[in-house]
Short mmCIF file of C-alpha atoms in Angstrom, two decimals:
data_model
loop_
_atom_site.label_atom_id
_atom_site.label_comp_id
_atom_site.label_asym_id
_atom_site.label_seq_id
_atom_site.Cartn_x
_atom_site.Cartn_y
_atom_site.Cartn_z
CA MET A 1 -23.49 61.36 34.16
CA GLU A 2 -23.56 65.08 34.82
CA LYS A 3 -22.41 67.25 31.93
CA LYS A 4 -20.07 69.94 33.18
CA PRO A 5 -18.20 72.37 30.91
CA PHE A 6 -14.43 72.58 31.27
CA VAL A 7 -14.60 76.39 31.05
CA THR A 8 -16.37 78.88 33.28
CA LYS A 9 -18.28 82.02 32.45
CA GLU A 10 -15.40 84.09 33.84
CA GLN A 11 -12.88 82.31 31.61
CA ILE A 12 -15.01 82.84 28.50
CA GLU A 13 -15.57 86.51 29.31
CA GLU A 14 -11.79 86.90 29.35
CA ILE A 15 -11.21 84.80 26.22
CA VAL A 16 -13.73 86.75 24.10
CA LYS A 17 -11.69 89.91 24.63
CA SER A 18 -9.22 88.37 22.17
CA TYR A 19 -11.30 85.81 20.29
CA PRO A 20 -14.93 86.64 19.57
CA THR A 21 -17.58 83.94 19.52
CA PRO A 22 -18.31 81.55 18.03
CA PHE A 23 -15.26 79.33 18.46
CA HIS A 24 -14.33 75.76 19.24
CA ILE A 25 -12.16 75.30 22.31
CA TYR A 26 -10.36 72.11 23.33
CA ASP A 27 -9.23 70.88 26.74
CA GLU A 28 -5.58 69.81 26.67
CA LYS A 29 -5.72 68.26 30.14
CA GLY A 30 -8.67 66.05 29.22
CA ILE A 31 -7.15 65.00 25.89
CA ARG A 32 -3.92 63.94 27.58
CA ALA A 33 -5.61 61.97 30.35
CA ASN A 34 -7.79 60.12 27.86
CA ALA A 35 -4.91 59.32 25.50
CA GLU A 36 -2.96 57.91 28.44
CA ALA A 37 -5.96 55.76 29.43
CA VAL A 38 -6.30 54.30 25.92
CA LYS A 39 -2.60 53.48 25.84
CA LYS A 40 -2.84 51.81 29.27
CA ALA A 41 -5.95 49.81 28.33
CA PHE A 42 -4.14 47.99 25.51
CA ALA A 43 -0.59 47.95 26.92
CA TRP A 44 -0.86 44.16 27.25
CA ASN A 45 -0.55 43.92 23.45
CA LYS A 46 3.07 44.61 22.49
CA GLY A 47 2.26 45.91 19.02
CA PHE A 48 -0.73 48.06 19.98
CA LYS A 49 -1.12 51.40 18.22
CA GLU A 50 -3.92 53.94 18.17
CA TYR A 51 -4.30 55.59 14.76
CA PHE A 52 -6.25 58.77 15.45
CA ALA A 53 -8.99 59.30 12.88
CA VAL A 54 -7.83 62.59 11.35
CA LYS A 55 -11.25 63.27 9.83
CA ALA A 56 -12.63 63.76 13.34
CA THR A 57 -10.41 66.73 14.22
CA PRO A 58 -7.82 67.61 11.57
CA ASN A 59 -5.77 70.03 13.61
CA PRO A 60 -1.98 69.56 13.77
CA PHE A 61 -1.68 71.05 17.27
CA LEU A 62 -4.09 68.47 18.68
CA ILE A 63 -2.61 65.59 16.70
CA ASN A 64 0.83 66.51 18.02
CA ILE A 65 -0.49 66.11 21.57
CA LEU A 66 -1.64 62.58 20.69
CA ARG A 67 1.72 61.79 19.11
CA GLU A 68 3.28 62.15 22.57
CA TYR A 69 1.26 59.02 23.46
CA ASP A 70 2.55 57.10 20.41
CA CYS A 71 -0.57 57.67 18.33
CA GLY A 72 -0.43 57.48 14.56
CA CYS A 73 -2.91 58.85 12.04
CA ASP A 74 -5.78 57.18 10.22
CA CYS A 75 -6.30 59.07 6.96
CA SER A 76 -9.06 58.88 4.37
CA SER A 77 -7.96 61.44 1.75
CA MET A 78 -4.98 63.05 0.05
CA THR A 79 -5.08 66.16 2.23
CA GLU A 80 -5.24 64.13 5.45
CA LEU A 81 -2.22 62.16 4.24
CA MET A 82 -0.43 65.44 3.49
CA LEU A 83 -1.23 66.79 6.96
CA SER A 84 0.08 63.65 8.66
CA HIS A 85 3.22 63.54 6.54
CA ALA A 86 3.91 67.22 7.23
CA LEU A 87 3.81 66.42 10.95
CA GLY A 88 6.72 64.07 10.42
CA MET A 89 4.82 60.82 10.43
CA LYS A 90 6.26 58.11 8.25
CA GLY A 91 5.45 54.64 7.04
CA GLU A 92 3.68 52.53 9.61
CA ASP A 93 2.61 55.64 11.57
CA ILE A 94 -0.02 56.32 8.88
CA MET A 95 -2.97 54.09 8.02
CA PHE A 96 -4.77 54.95 4.78
CA SER A 97 -8.38 53.74 4.97
CA SER A 98 -10.43 55.17 2.12
CA ASN A 99 -13.21 54.18 -0.25
CA ASP A 100 -13.97 55.03 -3.89
CA THR A 101 -10.31 56.07 -3.84
CA PRO A 102 -8.80 58.25 -6.59
CA ALA A 103 -5.62 56.86 -8.15
CA GLU A 104 -3.60 59.91 -7.09
CA ASP A 105 -4.51 59.29 -3.43
CA PHE A 106 -3.27 55.70 -3.63
CA ALA A 107 -0.10 56.89 -5.36
CA TYR A 108 0.64 59.47 -2.67
CA ALA A 109 -0.12 57.02 0.17
CA HIS A 110 2.35 54.59 -1.39
CA LYS A 111 4.94 57.33 -1.91
CA ILE A 112 5.00 58.25 1.78
CA GLY A 113 4.91 54.60 2.88
CA ALA A 114 1.48 54.62 4.52
CA VAL A 115 -0.13 51.26 5.26
CA ILE A 116 -2.90 50.92 2.67
CA ASN A 117 -6.20 49.44 3.82
CA LEU A 118 -8.15 48.31 0.74
CA ASP A 119 -11.91 48.81 0.80
CA ASP A 120 -12.89 46.58 -2.13
CA PHE A 121 -11.74 43.49 -4.03
CA THR A 122 -11.52 45.47 -7.29
CA HIS A 123 -9.07 47.86 -5.65
CA ILE A 124 -6.37 45.18 -5.74
CA ALA A 125 -6.05 45.48 -9.51
CA PHE A 126 -6.65 49.24 -9.37
CA LEU A 127 -3.84 49.73 -6.86
CA GLU A 128 -1.47 47.52 -8.83
CA LYS A 129 -2.21 49.47 -12.01
CA THR A 130 -1.64 52.73 -10.14
CA ILE A 131 1.63 52.00 -8.32
CA GLY A 132 3.01 48.92 -10.06
CA LYS A 133 4.44 46.38 -7.63
CA LEU A 134 2.25 46.06 -4.54
CA PRO A 135 3.74 46.87 -1.12
CA GLU A 136 4.82 44.01 1.13
CA THR A 137 2.25 44.97 3.78
CA ILE A 138 -1.40 45.51 2.97
CA SER A 139 -4.71 45.46 4.84
CA CYS A 140 -8.24 44.63 3.74
CA ARG A 141 -11.47 45.99 5.16
CA TYR A 142 -14.01 43.30 6.08
CA ASN A 143 -17.80 43.58 5.98
CA PRO A 144 -19.60 40.38 7.02
CA GLY A 145 -22.99 41.79 5.95
CA GLY A 146 -26.28 41.29 7.77
CA VAL A 147 -26.77 43.06 11.08
CA PHE A 148 -24.27 43.42 13.88
CA LYS A 149 -25.62 42.32 17.27
CA ILE A 150 -24.47 42.32 20.84
CA SER A 151 -26.54 39.62 22.53
CA THR A 152 -29.98 40.32 21.06
CA ASP A 153 -29.46 44.05 20.54
CA ILE A 154 -28.92 45.20 16.94
CA MET A 155 -26.10 47.75 16.99
CA ASP A 156 -25.84 48.56 13.29
CA ASN A 157 -26.48 47.19 9.80
CA PRO A 158 -23.22 46.41 7.97
CA GLY A 159 -25.19 44.80 5.14
CA GLU A 160 -26.36 48.26 4.09
CA ALA A 161 -22.93 49.88 4.38
CA LYS A 162 -20.91 50.68 1.28
CA TYR A 163 -17.65 49.61 2.88
CA GLY A 164 -15.52 46.49 2.78
CA PHE A 165 -15.00 43.02 1.29
CA THR A 166 -17.59 40.27 1.70
CA THR A 167 -16.40 37.11 3.43
CA GLU A 168 -15.84 35.32 0.12
CA GLN A 169 -14.04 38.33 -1.37
CA LEU A 170 -11.81 38.62 1.68
CA PHE A 171 -10.53 35.05 1.37
CA GLU A 172 -10.06 35.35 -2.38
CA GLY A 173 -8.44 38.77 -1.92
CA PHE A 174 -5.85 37.35 0.47
CA ARG A 175 -5.02 34.58 -2.01
CA VAL A 176 -4.63 37.05 -4.87
CA LEU A 177 -2.55 39.47 -2.82
CA LYS A 178 -0.29 36.70 -1.57
CA ALA A 179 0.24 35.49 -5.13
CA LYS A 180 1.22 39.04 -6.09
CA GLY A 181 3.96 39.16 -3.49
CA VAL A 182 2.28 40.66 -0.42
CA LYS A 183 3.98 39.21 2.67
CA ASN A 184 2.25 40.83 5.65
CA PHE A 185 -1.51 41.18 6.04
CA GLY A 186 -3.91 43.16 8.17
CA ILE A 187 -7.66 42.93 8.70
CA HIS A 188 -9.88 45.92 9.46
CA ALA A 189 -13.59 46.27 10.24
CA PHE A 190 -15.96 48.98 11.40
CA LEU A 191 -19.34 47.41 12.14
CA ALA A 192 -21.11 49.92 14.41
CA SER A 193 -20.88 53.62 15.13
CA ASN A 194 -20.85 55.50 18.43
CA THR A 195 -21.54 52.49 20.64
CA VAL A 196 -21.96 53.25 24.32
CA THR A 197 -21.30 49.77 25.66
CA ASN A 198 -18.17 48.03 26.88
CA GLU A 199 -19.13 44.96 24.85
CA TYR A 200 -18.71 46.36 21.34
CA TYR A 201 -14.96 45.99 20.94
CA PRO A 202 -14.75 42.50 22.49
CA THR A 203 -17.63 41.31 20.28
CA LEU A 204 -16.08 42.84 17.16
CA ALA A 205 -12.68 41.48 18.15
CA LYS A 206 -14.01 37.93 18.42
CA THR A 207 -15.49 38.19 14.92
CA LEU A 208 -12.22 39.46 13.47
CA PHE A 209 -10.02 37.07 15.44
CA GLU A 210 -12.00 34.05 14.27
CA VAL A 211 -11.84 35.21 10.66
CA ALA A 212 -8.11 35.83 11.03
CA VAL A 213 -7.54 32.25 12.21
CA GLN A 214 -9.52 30.91 9.24
CA LEU A 215 -7.61 33.13 6.82
CA LYS A 216 -4.28 31.93 8.16
CA GLU A 217 -5.33 28.28 7.93
CA GLU A 218 -6.92 28.48 4.49
CA THR A 219 -4.63 30.95 2.69
CA GLY A 220 -1.39 30.69 4.64
CA ALA A 221 -1.29 34.49 4.96
CA ASN A 222 0.99 36.02 7.57
CA ILE A 223 -1.44 38.20 9.50
CA THR A 224 0.59 40.74 11.45
CA PHE A 225 -2.13 43.11 12.67
CA ILE A 226 -5.86 43.36 13.26
CA ASN A 227 -7.43 46.82 13.22
CA LEU A 228 -10.54 47.21 15.37
CA SER A 229 -11.07 50.68 13.85
CA GLY A 230 -13.42 53.07 15.67
CA GLY A 231 -16.97 52.77 16.92
CA ILE A 232 -16.40 53.30 20.64
CA GLY A 233 -18.73 56.16 21.38
CA ILE A 234 -19.31 58.78 24.03
CA PRO A 235 -22.33 59.70 26.18
CA TYR A 236 -23.75 62.70 24.35
CA ARG A 237 -26.76 62.62 26.67
CA PRO A 238 -26.43 63.16 30.43
CA GLU A 239 -28.39 59.99 31.22
CA GLN A 240 -25.87 57.79 29.41
CA GLU A 241 -23.02 56.05 31.21
CA PRO A 242 -19.60 56.49 29.59
CA ASN A 243 -17.59 53.59 28.23
CA ASP A 244 -14.85 52.21 30.46
CA ILE A 245 -11.80 51.93 28.20
CA ILE A 246 -9.88 49.82 30.73
CA ALA A 247 -12.74 47.30 30.88
CA ILE A 248 -12.95 47.34 27.09
CA GLY A 249 -9.23 46.61 26.80
CA GLU A 250 -9.53 43.70 29.21
CA GLY A 251 -12.54 42.36 27.30
CA VAL A 252 -10.51 42.35 24.08
CA ARG A 253 -7.61 40.71 25.93
CA ALA A 254 -9.83 37.84 27.06
CA VAL A 255 -11.00 37.16 23.49
CA TYR A 256 -7.42 37.49 22.18
CA GLU A 257 -6.27 34.81 24.61
CA GLU A 258 -9.30 32.65 23.82
CA VAL A 259 -9.06 32.74 20.01
CA LEU A 260 -5.68 33.94 18.73
CA VAL A 261 -3.20 32.56 21.26
CA PRO A 262 -4.26 28.88 20.88
CA ALA A 263 -4.00 29.31 17.09
CA GLY A 264 -0.38 30.37 17.38
CA MET A 265 -1.20 34.00 16.64
CA GLY A 266 -0.23 35.50 19.98
CA ASN A 267 2.12 37.99 18.31
CA VAL A 268 -0.57 39.75 16.23
CA ALA A 269 -0.61 43.50 16.86
CA LEU A 270 -3.88 45.30 17.58
CA TYR A 271 -4.70 48.70 16.16
CA THR A 272 -7.53 51.10 16.89
CA GLU A 273 -8.79 54.16 15.00
CA LEU A 274 -10.61 56.18 17.61
CA GLY A 275 -11.67 59.67 16.61
CA ARG A 276 -14.81 60.43 18.57
CA PHE A 277 -13.65 58.68 21.74
CA MET A 278 -10.27 60.41 21.67
CA MET A 279 -11.49 63.97 21.17
CA ALA A 280 -15.24 64.57 21.26
CA PRO A 281 -15.74 65.18 25.02
CA TYR A 282 -12.79 67.57 25.10
CA GLY A 283 -14.21 70.13 22.69
CA HIS A 284 -16.87 72.81 23.20
CA LEU A 285 -18.51 75.11 20.70
CA VAL A 286 -18.91 78.42 22.53
CA THR A 287 -21.57 80.76 21.17
CA LYS A 288 -23.47 83.84 22.30
CA ALA A 289 -27.21 84.49 22.40
CA ILE A 290 -27.88 87.42 20.06
CA HIS A 291 -31.65 87.25 19.40
CA GLU A 292 -34.86 85.97 20.90
CA LYS A 293 -38.06 85.29 19.02
CA HIS A 294 -41.55 84.66 20.38
CA THR A 295 -43.83 83.09 17.77
CA HIS A 296 -45.22 79.57 17.62
CA ARG A 297 -42.28 78.58 19.76
CA GLU A 298 -39.71 80.31 21.89
CA TYR A 299 -36.48 80.74 19.95
CA ILE A 300 -32.99 81.75 21.02
CA GLY A 301 -30.78 82.79 18.12
CA VAL A 302 -27.03 82.37 18.62
CA ASP A 303 -24.03 83.55 16.62
CA ALA A 304 -23.02 79.98 15.69
CA CYS A 305 -24.84 77.90 13.11
CA ALA A 306 -24.66 74.52 11.38
CA VAL A 307 -21.50 75.73 9.63
CA ASN A 308 -19.81 75.40 13.03
CA LEU A 309 -21.52 72.15 14.04
CA MET A 310 -23.40 70.18 11.43
CA ARG A 311 -24.37 67.07 13.41
CA PRO A 312 -27.70 68.34 14.83
CA ALA A 313 -28.85 69.56 11.40
CA MET A 314 -27.55 66.53 9.54
CA TYR A 315 -28.50 63.71 11.92
CA GLY A 316 -30.82 65.28 14.46
CA ALA A 317 -27.97 64.54 16.87
CA TYR A 318 -28.23 65.59 20.51
CA HIS A 319 -25.56 67.88 21.95
CA HIS A 320 -25.94 68.99 25.54
CA ILE A 321 -26.05 72.75 26.18
CA THR A 322 -24.91 74.63 29.26
CA VAL A 323 -25.75 78.30 29.77
CA LEU A 324 -22.63 79.60 31.45
CA GLY A 325 -23.21 81.20 34.83
CA LYS A 326 -26.61 79.52 35.10
CA GLU A 327 -25.47 75.94 35.73
CA ASN A 328 -27.47 75.78 38.97
CA LYS A 329 -30.58 77.57 37.72
CA PRO A 330 -33.73 75.53 37.07
CA CYS A 331 -34.28 74.42 33.47
CA ASP A 332 -37.84 75.68 33.24
CA PHE A 333 -37.86 77.44 29.85
CA LYS A 334 -38.35 75.51 26.62
CA TYR A 335 -36.39 76.76 23.60
CA ASP A 336 -35.37 75.99 20.08
CA VAL A 337 -31.74 77.15 19.90
CA THR A 338 -31.08 78.23 16.32
CA GLY A 339 -28.42 79.52 13.98
CA SER A 340 -28.86 81.99 11.14
CA LEU A 341 -28.73 79.74 8.07
CA CYS A 342 -31.61 79.88 5.62
CA GLU A 343 -32.50 76.29 6.53
CA ASN A 344 -35.09 75.26 9.11
CA ASN A 345 -32.92 72.39 10.37
CA ASP A 346 -30.26 74.85 11.54
CA LYS A 347 -31.07 74.14 15.18
CA PHE A 348 -28.76 73.07 17.99
CA ALA A 349 -31.71 72.11 20.16
CA VAL A 350 -35.43 71.61 19.68
CA ASN A 351 -37.90 72.04 22.55
CA ARG A 352 -34.95 71.92 24.96
CA LEU A 353 -35.52 72.76 28.61
CA LEU A 354 -32.89 75.29 29.67
CA PRO A 355 -32.52 78.10 32.20
CA LYS A 356 -33.97 81.44 31.10
CA ILE A 357 -31.59 82.78 28.45
CA GLU A 358 -30.94 86.48 28.04
CA ILE A 359 -29.26 88.28 25.17
CA GLY A 360 -25.51 88.20 25.70
CA ASP A 361 -25.47 84.89 27.58
CA TYR A 362 -22.74 82.46 26.54
CA LEU A 363 -23.77 78.94 25.68
CA VAL A 364 -21.45 75.94 25.69
CA ILE A 365 -22.43 73.20 23.25
CA HIS A 366 -20.78 70.04 24.53
CA ASP A 367 -18.91 67.18 22.86
CA THR A 368 -17.84 68.99 19.70
CA GLY A 369 -14.21 67.89 19.83
CA ALA A 370 -14.77 65.35 17.04
CA HIS A 371 -16.85 65.83 13.89
CA GLY A 372 -17.50 69.40 14.98
CA PHE A 373 -15.28 71.93 13.24
CA SER A 374 -14.19 69.31 10.71
CA MET A 375 -17.66 68.90 9.20
CA GLY A 376 -18.06 72.64 8.66
CA TYR A 377 -18.82 74.23 5.33
CA ASN A 378 -19.50 77.64 3.79
CA TYR A 379 -23.19 77.56 2.89
CA ASN A 380 -24.82 81.02 2.91
CA GLY A 381 -21.30 82.43 2.70
CA LYS A 382 -20.75 81.65 6.36
CA LEU A 383 -17.18 81.55 7.57
CA LYS A 384 -15.57 78.89 9.76
CA SER A 385 -14.70 79.87 13.30
CA ALA A 386 -11.42 79.82 15.16
CA GLU A 387 -10.14 76.84 17.14
CA LEU A 388 -8.59 77.46 20.54
CA LEU A 389 -6.68 75.26 22.96
CA LEU A 390 -7.17 75.59 26.71
CA LYS A 391 -3.72 74.58 27.88
CA GLU A 392 -3.00 72.70 31.07
CA ASP A 393 -1.69 75.87 32.73
CA GLY A 394 -4.98 77.67 32.06
CA SER A 395 -3.70 79.84 29.21
CA VAL A 396 -5.38 79.85 25.82
CA LYS A 397 -3.68 79.41 22.46
CA MET A 398 -5.26 79.95 19.04
CA ILE A 399 -4.59 76.81 16.99
CA ARG A 400 -6.57 77.85 13.93
CA ARG A 401 -7.65 81.37 13.09
CA ALA A 402 -11.17 82.19 12.01
CA GLU A 403 -11.82 82.43 8.29
CA THR A 404 -12.15 85.86 6.72
CA PRO A 405 -13.98 87.00 3.58
CA LYS A 406 -10.58 86.94 1.84
CA ASP A 407 -10.38 83.20 2.52
CA TYR A 408 -13.89 82.67 1.16
CA PHE A 409 -13.14 84.53 -2.06
CA ALA A 410 -9.54 83.32 -2.46
CA THR A 411 -10.35 80.78 -5.17
CA PHE A 412 -11.53 83.67 -7.38
CA ASP A 413 -8.18 85.44 -7.17
CA CYS A 414 -7.34 84.57 -10.76
CA PHE A 415 -10.32 86.61 -12.00
CA ASP A 416 -10.86 90.36 -12.20
CA PHE A 417 -13.87 89.89 -9.91
CA TYR A 418 -11.58 89.29 -6.93
CA ASN A 419 -10.01 92.73 -7.29
CA LYS A 420 -13.40 94.40 -7.09
CA LEU A 421 -14.17 93.05 -3.63
CA ASP A 422 -14.13 95.43 -0.69
CA PHE A 423 -12.30 93.68 2.14
CA ASP A 424 -12.17 96.77 4.34
CA LYS A 425 -15.77 96.39 5.42
#
């Protein structure tokens, strides 16, 4: 598929008059259309709910857009729970899926009525010790181990993942939880990441549906929901074909009718926890070329760095780059596109063929709407950028301001050192 930015050079030249680069900008129109498509794809299941993975893009303005399409929040920490609760979400609107969980996080999740998804068998006793009587509804995360395949293709290696109950632990966990008064059960699994195939969800669903039937038969548990979690990916590379969410929904429907309905489980609700699929294509990191370097390679230095987008430095991940205003120019110059961190992996592209870049050109780094801003950090004293929303009417709204040196030093404000800082520079 062709990668086209949702902003033009002219739009960015106007935006930077108010908001200097670098910044993340999100496309409201695209977010809404995609959220509507996800809702439509699973409308056949009466209890369906998408729990947006807050960790992907923890911005209340964006989450509020998704709430208009009946989305809840999937949280993995205290602060994500706090954010969701502050947005007015209650009880079953919040799924708490964490691991190595501090007691205070469990206590807060229980206080606000979030559905708790346990990651480990030992967490049953830990949760009970923390909150006392267990809630009536609880979920358990399942990890079958081994490798996860679609046909003969290995998609991921759950056996090496730190998450979830083994098969034996899952069955014993349901028995223990039922004996402790839990009345409603859920099952959750995340077995592969960023899959670009319409077969992932149906294959995962069949695994979970079959286990659910066995659990019901062997433990008598009342399984009210099955959470397919995330894993549906996006085409970061232009040569990749995007997933078809409608086809995926129909694939899951076929397996649901094949496995659950004959077992008398046709009322089980399905949940998803899509972060990347919901947001990633609808975010750009916009940055400006500020230096060029001609040594052993040709380098273009930009005003963004791994603080703004960690994935290329952390994973060697590919993010497509468009040089605004030069979309139709030949890509006949080979560059490393770099940030200014004192780390050699601070590169958005390595040996990438792009149009000739000149100082002052604006570059759009695609697919940063999930795991972009949220993975940022302050190494080298770098400050996080602003987040902007391109609204459907073409106007732009700042939905998070850029950090300032005052923000960076704020945790020192109880020391005399803080008062010696010169914030006027």
